[in-house]
Structures are given as C-alpha cells and as structure tokens.
PDB file of C-alpha atoms in Angstrom:
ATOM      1  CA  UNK A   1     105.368  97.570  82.016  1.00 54.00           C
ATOM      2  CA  UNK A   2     103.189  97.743  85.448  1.00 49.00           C
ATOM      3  CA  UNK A   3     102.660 100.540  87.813  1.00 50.00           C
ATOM      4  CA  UNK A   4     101.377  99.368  90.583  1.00 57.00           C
ATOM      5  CA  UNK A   5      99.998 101.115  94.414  1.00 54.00           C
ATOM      6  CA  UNK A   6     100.649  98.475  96.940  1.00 59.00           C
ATOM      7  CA  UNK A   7      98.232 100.582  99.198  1.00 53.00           C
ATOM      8  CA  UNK A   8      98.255 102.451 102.367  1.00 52.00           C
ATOM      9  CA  UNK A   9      99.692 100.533 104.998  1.00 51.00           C
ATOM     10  CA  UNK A  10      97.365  99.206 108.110  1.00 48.00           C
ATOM     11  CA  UNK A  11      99.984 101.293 110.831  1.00 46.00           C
ATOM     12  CA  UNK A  12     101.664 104.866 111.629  1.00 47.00           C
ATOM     13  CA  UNK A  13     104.174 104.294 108.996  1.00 49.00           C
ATOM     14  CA  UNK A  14     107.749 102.662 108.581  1.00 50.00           C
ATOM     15  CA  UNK A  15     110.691 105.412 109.841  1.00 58.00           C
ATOM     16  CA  UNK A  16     110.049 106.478 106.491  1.00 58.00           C
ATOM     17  CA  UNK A  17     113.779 107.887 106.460  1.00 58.00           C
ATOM     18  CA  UNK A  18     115.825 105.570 107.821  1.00 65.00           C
ATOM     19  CA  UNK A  19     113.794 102.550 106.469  1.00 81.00           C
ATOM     20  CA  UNK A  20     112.692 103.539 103.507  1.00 85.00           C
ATOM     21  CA  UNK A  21     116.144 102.220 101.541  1.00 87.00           C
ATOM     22  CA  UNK A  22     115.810  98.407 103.058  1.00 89.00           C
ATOM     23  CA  UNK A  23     112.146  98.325 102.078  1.00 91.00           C
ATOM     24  CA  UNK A  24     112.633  99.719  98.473  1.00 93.00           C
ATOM     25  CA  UNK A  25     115.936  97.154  98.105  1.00 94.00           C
ATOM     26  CA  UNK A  26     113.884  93.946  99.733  1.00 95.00           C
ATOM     27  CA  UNK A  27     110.993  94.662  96.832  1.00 96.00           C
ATOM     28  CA  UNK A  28     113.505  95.329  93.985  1.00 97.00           C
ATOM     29  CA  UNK A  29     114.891  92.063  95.326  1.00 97.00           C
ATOM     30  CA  UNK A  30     111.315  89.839  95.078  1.00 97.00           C
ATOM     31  CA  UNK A  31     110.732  91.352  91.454  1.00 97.00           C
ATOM     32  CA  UNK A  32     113.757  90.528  90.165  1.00 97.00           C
ATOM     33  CA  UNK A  33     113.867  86.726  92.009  1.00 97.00           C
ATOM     34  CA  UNK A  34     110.006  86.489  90.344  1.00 97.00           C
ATOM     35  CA  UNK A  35     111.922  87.572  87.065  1.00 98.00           C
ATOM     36  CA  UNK A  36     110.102  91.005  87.136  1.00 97.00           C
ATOM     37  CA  UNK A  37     112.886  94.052  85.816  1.00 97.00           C
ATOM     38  CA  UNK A  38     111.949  96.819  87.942  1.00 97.00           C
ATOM     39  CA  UNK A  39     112.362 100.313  86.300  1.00 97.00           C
ATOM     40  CA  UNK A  40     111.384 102.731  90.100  1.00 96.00           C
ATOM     41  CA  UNK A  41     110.368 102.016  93.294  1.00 95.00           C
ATOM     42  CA  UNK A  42     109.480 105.455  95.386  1.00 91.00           C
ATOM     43  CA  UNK A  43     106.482 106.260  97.558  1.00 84.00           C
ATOM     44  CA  UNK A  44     105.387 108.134 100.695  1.00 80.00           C
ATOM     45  CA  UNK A  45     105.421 106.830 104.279  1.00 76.00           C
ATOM     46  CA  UNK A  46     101.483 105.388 103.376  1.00 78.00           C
ATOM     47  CA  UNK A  47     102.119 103.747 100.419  1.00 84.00           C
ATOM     48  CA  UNK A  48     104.674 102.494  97.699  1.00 89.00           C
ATOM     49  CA  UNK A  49     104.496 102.977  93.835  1.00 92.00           C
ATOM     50  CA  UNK A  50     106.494 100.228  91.635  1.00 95.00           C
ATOM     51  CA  UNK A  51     107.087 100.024  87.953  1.00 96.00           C
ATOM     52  CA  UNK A  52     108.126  96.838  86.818  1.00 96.00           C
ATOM     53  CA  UNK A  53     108.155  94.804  83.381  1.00 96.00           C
ATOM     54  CA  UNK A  54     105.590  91.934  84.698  1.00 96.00           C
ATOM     55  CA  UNK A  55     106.917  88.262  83.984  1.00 97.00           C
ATOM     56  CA  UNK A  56     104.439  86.512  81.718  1.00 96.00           C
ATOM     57  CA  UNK A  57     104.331  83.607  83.643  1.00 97.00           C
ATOM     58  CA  UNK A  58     103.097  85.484  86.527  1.00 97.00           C
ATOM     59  CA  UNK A  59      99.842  86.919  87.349  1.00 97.00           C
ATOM     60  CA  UNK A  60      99.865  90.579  88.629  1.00 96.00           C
ATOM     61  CA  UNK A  61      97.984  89.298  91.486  1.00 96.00           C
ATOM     62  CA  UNK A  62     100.557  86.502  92.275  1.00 96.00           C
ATOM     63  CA  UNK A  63     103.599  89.170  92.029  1.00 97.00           C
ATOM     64  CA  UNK A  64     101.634  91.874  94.472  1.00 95.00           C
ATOM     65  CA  UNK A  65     100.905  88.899  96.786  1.00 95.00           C
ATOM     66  CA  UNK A  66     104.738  87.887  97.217  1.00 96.00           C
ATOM     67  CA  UNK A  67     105.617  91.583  97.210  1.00 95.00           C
ATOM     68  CA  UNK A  68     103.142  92.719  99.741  1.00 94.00           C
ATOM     69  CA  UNK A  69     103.974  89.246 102.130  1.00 95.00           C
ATOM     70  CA  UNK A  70     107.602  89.115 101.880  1.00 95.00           C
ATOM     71  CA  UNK A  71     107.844  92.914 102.834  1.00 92.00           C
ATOM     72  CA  UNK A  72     105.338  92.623 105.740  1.00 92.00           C
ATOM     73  CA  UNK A  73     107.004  89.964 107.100  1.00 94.00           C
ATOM     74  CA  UNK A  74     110.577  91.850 106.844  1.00 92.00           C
ATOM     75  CA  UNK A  75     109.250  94.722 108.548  1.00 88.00           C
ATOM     76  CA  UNK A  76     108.039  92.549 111.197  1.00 90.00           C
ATOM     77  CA  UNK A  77     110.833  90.745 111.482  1.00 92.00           C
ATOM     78  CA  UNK A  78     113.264  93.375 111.376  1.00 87.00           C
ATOM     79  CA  UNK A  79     110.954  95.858 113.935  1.00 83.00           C
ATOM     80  CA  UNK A  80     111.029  98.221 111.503  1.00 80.00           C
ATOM     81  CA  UNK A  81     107.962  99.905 113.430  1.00 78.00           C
ATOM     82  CA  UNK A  82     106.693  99.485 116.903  1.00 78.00           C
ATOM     83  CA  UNK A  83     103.467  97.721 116.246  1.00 82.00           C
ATOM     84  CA  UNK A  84     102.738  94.864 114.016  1.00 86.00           C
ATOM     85  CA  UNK A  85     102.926  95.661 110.494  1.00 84.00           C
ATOM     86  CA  UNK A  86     100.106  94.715 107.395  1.00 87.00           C
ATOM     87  CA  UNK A  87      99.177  96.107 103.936  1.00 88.00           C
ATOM     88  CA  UNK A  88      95.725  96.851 103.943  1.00 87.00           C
ATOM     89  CA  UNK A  89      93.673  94.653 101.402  1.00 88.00           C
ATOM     90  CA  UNK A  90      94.255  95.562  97.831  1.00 88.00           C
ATOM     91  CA  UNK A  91      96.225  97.073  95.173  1.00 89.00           C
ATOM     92  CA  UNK A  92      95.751  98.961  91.993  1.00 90.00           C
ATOM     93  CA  UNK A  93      97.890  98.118  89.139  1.00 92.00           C
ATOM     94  CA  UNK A  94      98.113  99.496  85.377  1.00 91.00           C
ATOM     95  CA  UNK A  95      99.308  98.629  81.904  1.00 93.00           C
ATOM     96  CA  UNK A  96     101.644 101.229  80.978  1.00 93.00           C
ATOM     97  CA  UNK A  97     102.400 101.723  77.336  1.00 91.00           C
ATOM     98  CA  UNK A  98     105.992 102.360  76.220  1.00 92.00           C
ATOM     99  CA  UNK A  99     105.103 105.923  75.325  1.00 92.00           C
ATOM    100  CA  UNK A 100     103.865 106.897  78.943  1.00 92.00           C
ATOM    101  CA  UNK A 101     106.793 105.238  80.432  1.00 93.00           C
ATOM    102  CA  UNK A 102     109.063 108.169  81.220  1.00 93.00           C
ATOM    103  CA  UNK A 103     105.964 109.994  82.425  1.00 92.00           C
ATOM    104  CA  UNK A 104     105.138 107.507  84.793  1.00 92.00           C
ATOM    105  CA  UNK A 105     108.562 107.007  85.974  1.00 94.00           C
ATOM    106  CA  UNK A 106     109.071 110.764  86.305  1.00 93.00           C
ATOM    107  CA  UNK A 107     105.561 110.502  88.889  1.00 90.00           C
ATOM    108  CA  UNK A 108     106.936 108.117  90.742  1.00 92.00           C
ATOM    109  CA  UNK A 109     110.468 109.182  91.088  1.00 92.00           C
ATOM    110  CA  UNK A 110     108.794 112.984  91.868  1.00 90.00           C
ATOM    111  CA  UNK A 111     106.235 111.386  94.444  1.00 80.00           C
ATOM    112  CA  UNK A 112     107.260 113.447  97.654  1.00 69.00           C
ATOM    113  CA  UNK A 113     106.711 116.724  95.377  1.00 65.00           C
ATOM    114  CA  UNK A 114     102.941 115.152  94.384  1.00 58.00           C
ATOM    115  CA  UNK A 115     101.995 114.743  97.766  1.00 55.00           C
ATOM    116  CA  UNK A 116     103.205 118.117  98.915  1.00 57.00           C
ATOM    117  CA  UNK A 117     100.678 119.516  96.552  1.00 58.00           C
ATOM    118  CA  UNK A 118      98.300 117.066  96.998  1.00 55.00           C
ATOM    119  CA  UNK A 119      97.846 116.574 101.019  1.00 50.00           C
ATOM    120  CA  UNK A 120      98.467 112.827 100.321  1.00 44.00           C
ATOM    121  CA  UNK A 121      95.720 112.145  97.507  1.00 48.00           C
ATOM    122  CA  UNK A 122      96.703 110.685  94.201  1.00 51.00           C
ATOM    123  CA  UNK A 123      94.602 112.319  92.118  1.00 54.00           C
ATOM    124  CA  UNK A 124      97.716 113.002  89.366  1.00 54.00           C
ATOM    125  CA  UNK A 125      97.960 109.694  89.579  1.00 53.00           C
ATOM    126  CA  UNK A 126      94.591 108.599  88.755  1.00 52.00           C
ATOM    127  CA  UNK A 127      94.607 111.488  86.101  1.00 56.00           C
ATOM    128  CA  UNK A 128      98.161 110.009  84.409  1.00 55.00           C
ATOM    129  CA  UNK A 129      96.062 106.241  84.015  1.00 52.00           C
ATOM    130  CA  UNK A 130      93.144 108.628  83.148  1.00 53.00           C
ATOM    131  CA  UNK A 131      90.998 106.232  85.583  1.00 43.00           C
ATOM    132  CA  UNK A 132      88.539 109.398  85.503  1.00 43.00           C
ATOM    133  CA  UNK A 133      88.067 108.820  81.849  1.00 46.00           C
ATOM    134  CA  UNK A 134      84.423 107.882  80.414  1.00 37.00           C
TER     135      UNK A 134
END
C-alpha cells in the first residue's frame, strides 16, 4: 500500500464542503481506471491524503501525475473555485507495511481532528512514516 500527500494546492481552496465529495469520487475514479484499489481518500481544504494499493506496472510518479492532472483539470472545468486551479509541484508518498495499515487509515480518515490540533502542520504525519527518524 501507498500513502501519498498530493500537496497544498496553488489557490484559496476548493468549497471544501460542498466540493469536497466530487473531488474525493473523481480520484477514487483515476486509481481504480490505473488499476490502483484505493483503501481512503480524506484531507483538508490544502491538501489531500490517499491510500491506495499501487499497480506494479505503474510508477508512483506516473499515478500522482494522472491524479494530480485529471483533478486540476476537473476543478477547472467544473469552476469548482473562482480562480484557476494547480497543485503546487510535488508530492510525498510512502510504503506502508500491512501492519501500519489501519493506523494510517485511521490518520487519514481522522485528518480534520489532526489539523485542529495541529494549526494545519503534519507533523503526526511525518512522525507515523517516522520521516524524523535517524
């Protein structure tokens, strides 16, 4: 399985609310067309968290590409915001093991009570992929 960040988003934010269900459907829709089972999709109005069995005929950067292109041209499309709509540059993405799965799934079903705490930052996430780790 992958967890991926597909990043803060170069605008204000979608209407998080009343958008938020046609984003999350139109990516569960490109993973599963590029053959990639998704497990969660949830995030905050900046950013989106996926985990997804990756196809291994597909590169991570490959599936993130299609994700992050196919979704910014929907919202663009569809108006979903006022001003044009991009990802910024990047993504982080992680390996998870099948013994951190319901952890990770639990984070990113839970992320609205993460950021709460956190102001935004994902430092619990960072900690979970223990990206701090020497």
């Amino acid at each position: 399985m992958d967890s991926c960040d597909l990043g803060n988003q170069k605008s204000s934010g979608i209407n998080w609310l009343f958008n938020r269900k046609k984003l999350f459907d139109l990516i569960w829709l490109e993973l599963t067309e590029l053959e990639c089972p998704v497990r969660i999709i949830n995030g905050m109005p900046d950013h989106v968290h996926v985990l997804f069995l990756q196809n291994p005929e597909k590169t991570i950067t490959d599936i993130v590409k299609q994700i992050k292109g196919s979704s910014s041209h929907f919202i663009n499309r569809e108006e979903l915001i006022l001003e044009k709509f991009a990802w910024q540059t990047g993504f982080a993405a992680f390996s998870v093991s099948e013994s951190q799965l319901d952890i990770v799934y639990n984070y990113i079903k839970n992320q609205k009570h993460h950021h709460l705490k956190k102001n935004g930052q994902d430092d619990d996430f960072v900690k979970l992929h223990r990206l701090g780790d020497k």
